[in-house]
Short mmCIF file of C-alpha atoms and ligand atoms in Angstrom, two decimals:
data_model
loop_
_atom_site.label_atom_id
_atom_site.label_comp_id
_atom_site.label_asym_id
_atom_site.label_seq_id
_atom_site.Cartn_x
_atom_site.Cartn_y
_atom_site.Cartn_z
CA MET S 1 78.24 -168.99 -93.34
CA GLY S 2 76.70 -166.05 -91.45
CA ASN S 3 76.55 -162.55 -92.82
CA PHE S 4 78.56 -160.55 -90.32
CA THR S 5 78.32 -157.28 -92.25
CA GLU S 6 74.88 -156.63 -90.75
CA HIS S 7 76.73 -155.99 -87.46
CA ILE S 8 78.77 -153.14 -88.94
CA LYS S 9 77.23 -149.77 -88.14
CA VAL S 10 77.85 -147.12 -90.77
CA PRO S 11 77.25 -143.66 -89.22
CA GLU S 12 75.18 -141.18 -91.23
CA PRO S 13 76.16 -137.48 -91.18
CA ASP S 14 73.64 -135.28 -89.35
CA LEU S 15 72.53 -132.66 -91.88
CA SER S 16 69.66 -131.27 -89.79
CA ARG S 17 71.48 -127.98 -89.05
CA TYR S 18 73.51 -127.85 -92.28
CA GLN S 19 73.05 -125.15 -94.95
CA PRO S 20 75.47 -124.60 -97.82
CA LEU S 21 76.62 -120.98 -97.58
CA ASN S 22 76.57 -118.41 -100.37
CA LEU S 23 78.17 -114.97 -100.81
CA GLU S 24 75.48 -113.30 -98.66
CA THR S 25 74.80 -115.90 -95.98
CA VAL S 26 78.52 -116.36 -95.33
CA ILE S 27 78.71 -112.73 -94.12
CA THR S 28 75.77 -113.18 -91.74
CA TYR S 29 77.41 -116.38 -90.53
CA VAL S 30 80.75 -114.66 -89.85
CA LYS S 31 79.09 -111.83 -87.92
CA GLN S 32 77.42 -114.37 -85.62
CA ARG S 33 80.54 -116.34 -84.78
CA PRO S 34 81.84 -115.46 -81.32
CA GLU S 35 85.31 -116.79 -82.30
CA LEU S 36 85.64 -114.01 -84.90
CA GLN S 37 84.52 -111.05 -82.82
CA GLU S 38 88.04 -109.94 -82.06
CA LEU S 39 88.88 -109.92 -85.75
CA PHE S 40 85.77 -108.18 -87.14
CA SER S 41 83.65 -105.70 -85.18
CA PRO S 42 79.88 -106.44 -85.32
CA ASP S 43 78.87 -103.39 -87.36
CA GLU S 44 81.74 -103.15 -89.84
CA GLU S 45 81.19 -103.87 -93.51
CA LEU S 46 82.50 -107.23 -94.79
CA VAL S 47 83.10 -108.38 -98.36
CA SER S 48 82.95 -112.02 -99.48
CA SER S 49 84.27 -113.82 -102.56
CA GLU S 50 84.33 -117.47 -103.62
CA VAL S 51 87.93 -118.51 -104.16
CA GLY S 52 87.71 -122.31 -104.36
CA ASP S 53 89.28 -123.96 -107.36
CA GLY S 54 89.50 -127.44 -105.83
CA ASN S 55 87.46 -130.50 -106.72
CA LEU S 56 85.32 -130.91 -103.62
CA ASN S 57 84.33 -127.88 -101.54
CA LEU S 58 83.10 -124.30 -101.26
CA VAL S 59 85.84 -121.86 -100.24
CA PHE S 60 85.04 -118.25 -99.29
CA ARG S 61 87.33 -115.35 -98.45
CA ILE S 62 85.80 -112.75 -96.11
CA GLN S 63 87.56 -109.39 -95.79
CA ALA S 64 86.96 -106.20 -93.84
CA LYS S 65 85.92 -103.70 -96.51
CA ASN S 66 88.08 -100.90 -95.09
CA ASP S 67 91.05 -103.14 -94.33
CA PRO S 68 91.13 -106.03 -96.84
CA ALA S 69 94.28 -107.49 -95.25
CA ARG S 70 92.08 -108.39 -92.26
CA SER S 71 90.55 -111.54 -93.69
CA ILE S 72 89.69 -115.19 -93.12
CA ILE S 73 88.91 -118.28 -95.20
CA ILE S 74 85.81 -120.44 -94.70
CA LYS S 75 85.98 -123.87 -96.30
CA GLN S 76 82.67 -125.73 -96.29
CA ALA S 77 82.15 -129.31 -97.41
CA LEU S 78 79.30 -129.94 -99.83
CA PRO S 79 77.37 -133.22 -99.53
CA TYR S 80 78.64 -134.17 -103.00
CA VAL S 81 81.77 -133.95 -105.18
CA ARG S 82 81.84 -130.43 -106.57
CA LEU S 83 83.85 -131.43 -109.65
CA VAL S 84 81.13 -133.87 -110.75
CA GLY S 85 77.93 -132.58 -109.10
CA ASP S 86 75.20 -134.10 -106.93
CA SER S 87 75.23 -137.35 -108.94
CA TRP S 88 78.29 -138.21 -106.78
CA PRO S 89 77.21 -137.88 -103.11
CA LEU S 90 80.00 -137.52 -100.56
CA SER S 91 79.69 -137.18 -96.80
CA PRO S 92 80.54 -133.67 -95.55
CA ASP S 93 82.22 -135.39 -92.58
CA ARG S 94 85.47 -134.65 -94.38
CA ALA S 95 85.29 -131.11 -92.92
CA ILE S 96 85.43 -132.61 -89.42
CA ILE S 97 88.41 -134.77 -90.40
CA GLU S 98 90.10 -131.71 -91.87
CA GLY S 99 89.51 -129.67 -88.70
CA LYS S 100 90.93 -132.42 -86.48
CA ALA S 101 93.93 -132.98 -88.76
CA LEU S 102 94.67 -129.24 -88.92
CA ALA S 103 94.57 -129.10 -85.13
CA ILE S 104 97.08 -131.96 -84.85
CA PHE S 105 99.37 -130.83 -87.65
CA SER S 106 99.43 -127.28 -86.32
CA ALA S 107 100.26 -128.52 -82.83
CA ILE S 108 103.21 -130.37 -84.40
CA CYS S 109 104.29 -127.70 -86.93
CA PRO S 110 102.57 -124.40 -86.03
CA ASP S 111 104.62 -122.33 -88.46
CA LEU S 112 103.83 -124.60 -91.43
CA THR S 113 100.05 -124.93 -90.95
CA PRO S 114 97.25 -122.35 -91.30
CA LYS S 115 95.77 -121.11 -88.03
CA LEU S 116 92.41 -122.77 -87.37
CA TYR S 117 89.84 -120.45 -85.76
CA TYR S 118 86.91 -122.84 -85.50
CA THR S 119 85.43 -126.13 -86.78
CA ASP S 120 81.64 -126.06 -87.06
CA TYR S 121 80.31 -129.62 -86.69
CA ASP S 122 76.77 -128.58 -87.71
CA MET S 123 77.70 -126.63 -90.83
CA TYR S 124 80.62 -128.91 -91.78
CA LEU S 125 83.07 -126.08 -92.22
CA ASN S 126 86.40 -124.76 -90.99
CA ILE S 127 87.31 -121.13 -90.42
CA MET S 128 90.99 -120.58 -91.11
CA GLU S 129 93.75 -118.06 -91.56
CA ASP S 130 93.81 -116.50 -95.03
CA LEU S 131 97.15 -117.59 -96.51
CA ALA S 132 97.20 -114.89 -99.23
CA PRO S 133 99.30 -113.23 -100.61
CA ARG S 134 101.14 -116.56 -100.65
CA ILE S 135 100.38 -118.50 -103.82
CA ILE S 136 99.71 -122.15 -104.55
CA LEU S 137 103.12 -123.85 -105.02
CA ARG S 138 101.95 -125.54 -108.24
CA LYS S 139 101.29 -122.13 -109.83
CA GLY S 140 104.70 -120.80 -108.78
CA LEU S 141 106.47 -123.83 -110.23
CA ILE S 142 104.62 -123.46 -113.54
CA LYS S 143 106.10 -119.92 -113.68
CA ARG S 144 109.59 -121.26 -112.86
CA GLN S 145 109.75 -119.55 -109.48
CA HIS S 146 112.37 -120.47 -106.87
CA TYR S 147 111.57 -121.20 -103.21
CA PRO S 148 114.81 -121.34 -101.20
CA ASN S 149 113.19 -122.51 -97.94
CA PHE S 150 110.73 -125.02 -99.35
CA THR S 151 112.73 -128.25 -98.95
CA LYS S 152 113.75 -127.39 -95.40
CA HIS S 153 110.14 -126.62 -94.49
CA ILE S 154 108.44 -129.55 -96.18
CA GLY S 155 111.15 -131.99 -95.03
CA ARG S 156 110.47 -130.93 -91.44
CA TYR S 157 106.69 -131.02 -91.95
CA LEU S 158 106.85 -134.57 -93.31
CA ALA S 159 109.31 -135.81 -90.68
CA ARG S 160 107.50 -134.31 -87.70
CA THR S 161 103.89 -135.06 -88.74
CA LEU S 162 104.66 -138.60 -89.93
CA GLY S 163 107.16 -139.34 -87.16
CA GLU S 164 105.21 -137.97 -84.18
CA THR S 165 101.98 -139.75 -85.15
CA SER S 166 103.62 -143.15 -85.77
CA ASP S 167 104.32 -146.09 -83.45
CA LEU S 168 107.98 -145.09 -83.52
CA TYR S 169 107.14 -142.09 -81.35
CA LEU S 170 103.55 -142.02 -80.09
CA ASP S 171 102.33 -144.24 -77.26
CA PRO S 172 100.81 -147.26 -79.10
CA GLN S 173 97.49 -147.00 -77.28
CA LEU S 174 97.17 -143.28 -77.98
CA LYS S 175 98.04 -144.00 -81.58
CA LYS S 176 95.16 -146.46 -81.89
CA TRP S 177 92.70 -143.99 -80.34
CA ASN S 178 94.00 -141.38 -82.70
CA ALA S 179 93.62 -143.72 -85.67
CA ALA S 180 89.97 -144.30 -84.67
CA GLN S 181 89.37 -140.52 -84.94
CA PHE S 182 90.67 -140.57 -88.49
CA THR S 183 88.59 -143.30 -90.07
CA ASN S 184 87.91 -141.70 -93.43
CA PRO S 185 86.32 -144.37 -95.65
CA GLN S 186 84.73 -142.18 -98.29
CA LEU S 187 87.80 -140.09 -99.05
CA CYS S 188 90.00 -143.18 -98.94
CA LYS S 189 87.70 -144.76 -101.50
CA ILE S 190 88.24 -141.78 -103.82
CA THR S 191 91.99 -142.41 -103.65
CA GLU S 192 91.61 -146.19 -103.96
CA ASP S 193 89.55 -145.71 -107.13
CA LEU S 194 91.14 -142.65 -108.72
CA VAL S 195 94.80 -143.34 -107.94
CA PHE S 196 95.14 -147.12 -107.84
CA THR S 197 92.30 -148.57 -109.93
CA ASN S 198 90.44 -146.63 -112.62
CA PRO S 199 93.43 -145.26 -114.60
CA TYR S 200 94.56 -148.85 -115.30
CA ILE S 201 91.19 -149.99 -116.66
CA LYS S 202 90.26 -149.32 -120.26
CA ASP S 203 87.37 -146.79 -120.12
CA GLY S 204 87.72 -146.77 -116.31
CA ASN S 205 85.23 -144.52 -114.54
CA GLY S 206 86.07 -140.83 -115.01
CA ASN S 207 89.19 -141.46 -117.11
CA HIS S 208 89.96 -138.87 -119.75
CA PHE S 209 93.16 -138.01 -121.54
CA ASN S 210 94.71 -136.25 -124.49
CA PRO S 211 93.85 -138.40 -127.57
CA LEU S 212 97.47 -137.97 -128.74
CA ILE S 213 98.69 -140.22 -125.90
CA ALA S 214 96.19 -143.03 -126.57
CA LYS S 215 99.00 -145.43 -127.52
CA GLU S 216 100.89 -144.90 -124.26
CA VAL S 217 97.68 -145.22 -122.24
CA GLU S 218 96.98 -148.52 -123.99
CA VAL S 219 100.45 -149.79 -123.06
CA ILE S 220 99.81 -148.86 -119.42
CA GLN S 221 96.37 -150.44 -119.40
CA ASN S 222 97.78 -153.68 -120.81
CA ASP S 223 100.85 -153.83 -118.57
CA GLU S 224 100.17 -156.77 -116.24
CA GLU S 225 103.39 -156.35 -114.29
CA LEU S 226 102.43 -152.74 -113.61
CA HIS S 227 98.96 -153.83 -112.49
CA ALA S 228 100.46 -156.28 -109.98
CA GLU S 229 102.64 -153.47 -108.56
CA MET S 230 99.61 -151.21 -108.39
CA ALA S 231 97.65 -153.88 -106.49
CA GLU S 232 100.50 -154.05 -103.99
CA LEU S 233 100.59 -150.27 -103.55
CA LYS S 234 96.81 -150.17 -103.16
CA ASP S 235 96.99 -152.88 -100.51
CA ALA S 236 99.65 -150.90 -98.63
CA PHE S 237 97.48 -147.78 -98.87
CA MET S 238 94.48 -149.68 -97.49
CA SER S 239 96.15 -151.70 -94.77
CA HIS S 240 99.37 -150.06 -93.57
CA GLY S 241 98.33 -147.62 -90.84
CA GLN S 242 101.86 -146.35 -90.28
CA ALA S 243 101.23 -142.68 -89.46
CA LEU S 244 98.59 -139.95 -89.65
CA ILE S 245 99.09 -138.90 -93.26
CA HIS S 246 97.81 -135.75 -94.95
CA GLY S 247 96.51 -137.96 -97.74
CA ASP S 248 96.47 -135.39 -100.57
CA LEU S 249 99.80 -133.60 -100.32
CA HIS S 250 100.16 -132.44 -103.90
CA THR S 251 101.63 -129.05 -104.80
CA GLY S 252 98.10 -127.57 -104.86
CA SER S 253 97.81 -128.24 -101.11
CA ILE S 254 100.87 -126.09 -100.35
CA MET S 255 101.01 -122.29 -100.31
CA VAL S 256 104.30 -120.44 -100.47
CA ASP S 257 106.06 -117.12 -100.71
CA ALA S 258 109.77 -116.44 -100.91
CA ALA S 259 110.21 -117.12 -97.19
CA THR S 260 107.35 -119.24 -95.85
CA THR S 261 105.48 -122.50 -96.56
CA LYS S 262 102.00 -123.56 -95.39
CA VAL S 263 100.40 -126.97 -95.85
CA MET S 264 96.61 -126.90 -96.04
CA ASP S 265 93.63 -129.11 -97.00
CA PRO S 266 94.19 -132.34 -95.02
CA GLU S 267 90.62 -133.61 -95.56
CA PHE S 268 91.96 -136.94 -96.89
CA ALA S 269 93.86 -137.53 -93.63
CA PHE S 270 93.87 -141.04 -92.16
CA TYR S 271 96.33 -143.57 -90.75
CA GLY S 272 98.12 -144.79 -93.86
CA PRO S 273 101.61 -145.39 -95.28
CA ALA S 274 104.04 -142.52 -94.67
CA GLY S 275 105.49 -142.84 -98.18
CA PHE S 276 102.15 -141.78 -99.62
CA ASP S 277 102.71 -138.17 -98.44
CA ILE S 278 106.40 -138.02 -99.36
CA GLY S 279 105.60 -139.60 -102.74
CA ALA S 280 102.84 -137.05 -103.33
CA VAL S 281 105.26 -134.13 -102.94
CA ILE S 282 108.00 -135.70 -105.05
CA GLY S 283 105.61 -137.07 -107.72
CA ASN S 284 104.08 -133.63 -108.14
CA LEU S 285 107.52 -132.03 -108.51
CA PHE S 286 108.17 -134.55 -111.29
CA LEU S 287 104.83 -133.75 -112.95
CA ASN S 288 105.95 -130.14 -113.00
CA TYR S 289 109.33 -131.27 -114.39
CA ALA S 290 107.52 -133.05 -117.24
CA SER S 291 105.27 -130.04 -117.85
CA HIS S 292 108.23 -127.80 -118.74
CA GLU S 293 108.65 -129.88 -121.93
CA GLY S 294 105.57 -127.92 -123.01
CA HIS S 295 105.89 -124.66 -121.05
CA THR S 296 109.57 -123.84 -121.44
CA LEU S 297 110.62 -124.07 -125.04
CA ASP S 298 114.14 -122.65 -124.72
CA PRO S 299 116.25 -125.80 -124.10
CA GLY S 300 118.75 -124.06 -121.81
CA GLU S 301 116.07 -122.48 -119.65
CA ARG S 302 114.18 -125.75 -119.53
CA ARG S 303 117.20 -127.81 -118.48
CA GLU S 304 118.08 -125.30 -115.80
CA TYR S 305 114.60 -125.29 -114.24
CA GLN S 306 114.20 -129.06 -114.54
CA GLN S 307 117.51 -129.44 -112.70
CA TYR S 308 116.17 -127.10 -110.02
CA LEU S 309 113.08 -129.33 -109.65
CA LEU S 310 115.30 -132.41 -109.26
CA ASP S 311 117.31 -130.54 -106.62
CA LEU S 312 114.04 -129.80 -104.84
CA ALA S 313 112.99 -133.47 -104.90
CA LYS S 314 116.40 -134.49 -103.57
CA GLY S 315 116.20 -131.77 -100.93
CA VAL S 316 112.74 -132.89 -99.82
CA TRP S 317 113.98 -136.43 -99.16
CA GLU S 318 117.29 -135.36 -97.59
CA ASN S 319 115.67 -132.83 -95.28
CA PHE S 320 113.05 -135.41 -94.36
CA VAL S 321 115.74 -137.96 -93.47
CA ALA S 322 117.74 -135.42 -91.44
CA GLU S 323 114.65 -134.24 -89.52
CA PHE S 324 113.42 -137.81 -89.00
CA GLN S 325 116.52 -138.46 -86.86
CA PHE S 326 114.53 -137.33 -83.80
CA VAL S 327 112.57 -140.57 -84.09
CA TRP S 328 115.64 -142.80 -84.27
CA GLU S 329 117.41 -141.07 -81.39
CA LYS S 330 114.56 -142.16 -79.13
CA GLN S 331 114.66 -145.90 -79.92
CA ASP S 332 115.68 -148.73 -77.64
CA PRO S 333 118.69 -150.32 -79.43
CA VAL S 334 117.45 -153.83 -78.63
CA GLN S 335 113.87 -153.42 -79.79
CA ARG S 336 114.69 -151.29 -82.81
CA PRO S 337 118.38 -151.69 -83.67
CA ASP S 338 120.21 -149.87 -86.46
CA ALA S 339 119.55 -152.74 -88.87
CA TYR S 340 115.81 -152.20 -88.37
CA ARG S 341 116.20 -148.45 -89.05
CA GLU S 342 117.97 -149.28 -92.30
CA ARG S 343 115.14 -151.62 -93.37
CA TYR S 344 112.50 -149.06 -92.37
CA MET S 345 114.14 -146.29 -94.40
CA LEU S 346 114.69 -148.60 -97.37
CA LYS S 347 111.00 -149.55 -97.39
CA LEU S 348 110.09 -145.89 -97.05
CA ILE S 349 112.08 -144.75 -100.07
CA GLN S 350 110.63 -147.58 -102.17
CA ASP S 351 107.11 -146.65 -101.02
CA THR S 352 107.84 -143.00 -101.80
CA ALA S 353 108.86 -143.92 -105.35
CA GLY S 354 105.86 -146.21 -105.90
CA PHE S 355 103.23 -143.84 -104.54
CA GLY S 356 104.85 -140.89 -106.31
CA GLY S 357 104.76 -142.75 -109.62
CA ALA S 358 101.12 -143.80 -109.12
CA LYS S 359 100.18 -140.21 -108.38
CA MET S 360 101.83 -139.05 -111.59
CA MET S 361 100.00 -141.47 -113.87
CA ARG S 362 96.56 -140.83 -112.34
CA ARG S 363 96.89 -137.07 -113.06
CA ILE S 364 97.40 -137.79 -116.77
CA ILE S 365 94.91 -140.61 -117.40
CA GLY S 366 92.35 -140.41 -114.58
CA LEU S 367 89.51 -138.13 -113.54
CA ALA S 368 91.35 -135.24 -111.88
CA HIS S 369 94.21 -133.64 -113.81
CA VAL S 370 96.74 -130.96 -112.82
CA GLU S 371 97.18 -127.39 -114.01
CA ASP S 372 100.89 -127.99 -114.73
CA LEU S 373 99.89 -130.09 -117.75
CA GLU S 374 96.39 -128.80 -118.50
CA SER S 375 97.70 -125.26 -119.01
CA ILE S 376 99.84 -126.32 -121.99
CA ALA S 377 97.51 -125.08 -124.73
CA ASP S 378 99.04 -126.91 -127.71
CA PRO S 379 97.92 -130.58 -127.56
CA GLU S 380 101.09 -131.77 -129.35
CA LYS S 381 103.38 -130.08 -126.83
CA ARG S 382 101.14 -131.26 -123.97
CA ALA S 383 101.39 -134.81 -125.29
CA VAL S 384 105.20 -134.69 -125.12
CA ALA S 385 105.03 -133.60 -121.47
CA GLU S 386 102.33 -136.17 -120.65
CA ARG S 387 104.31 -139.01 -122.26
CA LEU S 388 107.33 -138.05 -120.18
CA GLY S 389 105.16 -137.94 -117.02
CA LEU S 390 103.75 -141.39 -117.78
CA ALA S 391 107.17 -142.84 -118.59
CA ILE S 392 108.63 -141.57 -115.28
CA GLY S 393 105.59 -142.63 -113.24
CA ARG S 394 105.52 -146.13 -114.71
CA ARG S 395 109.22 -146.70 -114.09
CA LEU S 396 109.04 -145.38 -110.52
CA VAL S 397 106.35 -147.94 -109.78
CA LYS S 398 107.90 -150.90 -111.60
CA GLU S 399 111.55 -150.37 -110.66
CA ARG S 400 111.08 -149.26 -107.07
CA SER S 401 112.17 -152.51 -105.45
CA HIS S 402 115.70 -151.85 -106.80
CA PHE S 403 115.95 -148.37 -105.28
CA SER S 404 117.93 -147.66 -102.15
CA SER S 405 118.54 -143.91 -102.36
CA ILE S 406 117.02 -140.69 -103.66
CA SER S 407 119.67 -140.71 -106.41
CA ASP S 408 118.09 -143.90 -107.77
CA ILE S 409 114.77 -142.06 -108.06
CA ILE S 410 116.33 -138.97 -109.64
CA ASN S 411 118.17 -141.22 -112.09
CA VAL S 412 114.84 -142.56 -113.38
CA VAL S 413 113.76 -139.00 -114.18
CA LEU S 414 117.07 -138.18 -115.86
CA THR S 415 116.99 -141.30 -118.04
CA SER S 416 113.30 -141.25 -119.04
CA ARG S 417 112.27 -139.90 -122.44
CA PRO S 418 108.82 -139.15 -123.82
CA GLU S 419 109.57 -141.15 -126.97
CA VAL S 420 110.79 -144.27 -125.15
CA PHE S 421 107.89 -146.08 -123.69
C1 LIG R 1 86.86 -136.32 -107.00
S1 LIG R 1 88.13 -135.63 -106.12
C2 LIG R 1 89.50 -135.71 -107.14
C3 LIG R 1 90.78 -135.42 -106.47
O1 LIG R 1 90.78 -134.14 -105.88
C4 LIG R 1 91.50 -134.17 -104.67
O2 LIG R 1 92.43 -133.16 -104.60
C5 LIG R 1 92.13 -135.55 -104.57
O3 LIG R 1 93.42 -135.57 -105.11
C6 LIG R 1 91.17 -136.36 -105.36
O4 LIG R 1 91.71 -137.57 -105.81
MG1 LIG R 2 92.39 -130.49 -101.66
#
């Protein structure tokens, strides 16, 4: 047997003109960028701050000193995982992927995507619209805020980005060229490991969790049926290039105010299963739902907000389905008849449930957790919320083949209890 892998060329990033920026050099950099000369005049004073709280990158805000509302964001990829340090190298190519994905997603949904000023292929950075004073959706949900336009916006974002980049809509040759632009092996590997693999292995790499939920974690790590489902979901993630997906669409990748919604940070973008993005949104709403077991101690207030979160999840799916009609209206009834549409949508809701559930469990057991749960100071109260999150996530994954509607998914949340595992 020959070794064919020697014929596979793995491209190396060119770091010869790359410098990680700091609070001073970022200002010099901005002043030199021709694309920003209309925004900032060459001799005006600029102020920089580091605003990144993500796991991977440097994020700077640069403001005109005399007019702070005139501002931009520079997001620069480091050649390693920021959360862990330089012991975990990671190609800064993700900044190029993010720039290309932002360009596509903003061509599809300009009002729901930050404006991209420039992608610097040498410095591995993107210069973008500053989305402040909007806040990260996750933070708003922790404070029990309401966002009346969110489901309409995100339903349209999901339907148009997933629909327009799929074979249901895009010319199949263009789709394949597009897929080639979004080969993203290193970031996919993070998801393959951190979402689908490590949390299910005892002492899996990077795993950490509240010691009070050790019993539930043990059940999950010994659940062979769950592991088989997880292998199937991982296989779908790795091999089902259905649409250009955002790839990390949790509630920390969405910024909101009372009226508007913006989806940012698509550095994990690649051609993958559409349900991974829808599941990410819904799974993160359910993580927030579980977190109110610890944040909102008044039972009436808690029930009311948890019901609101379930209404949001239902609204996300229903708005997605309504917006996704544009794809079905375009189909040839012989090649893709109604019966095919029904099968496609059935598979999609089951994928949404499975990926959503997987994303819930990884945020409780795996390397990267979420503020919704981490900000519950009392470990006992946090454990109650985490148990509920695990119970919902596990059932979404294991029971998904019986689901045919969003009500089936919501019903899992309504009938799960932290104490029943
Ligand atoms: C090591 S990166 C950890 C996580 O941060 C990102 O937001 C992704 O969700 C990734 O899995
Ligand atoms: Mg991110």
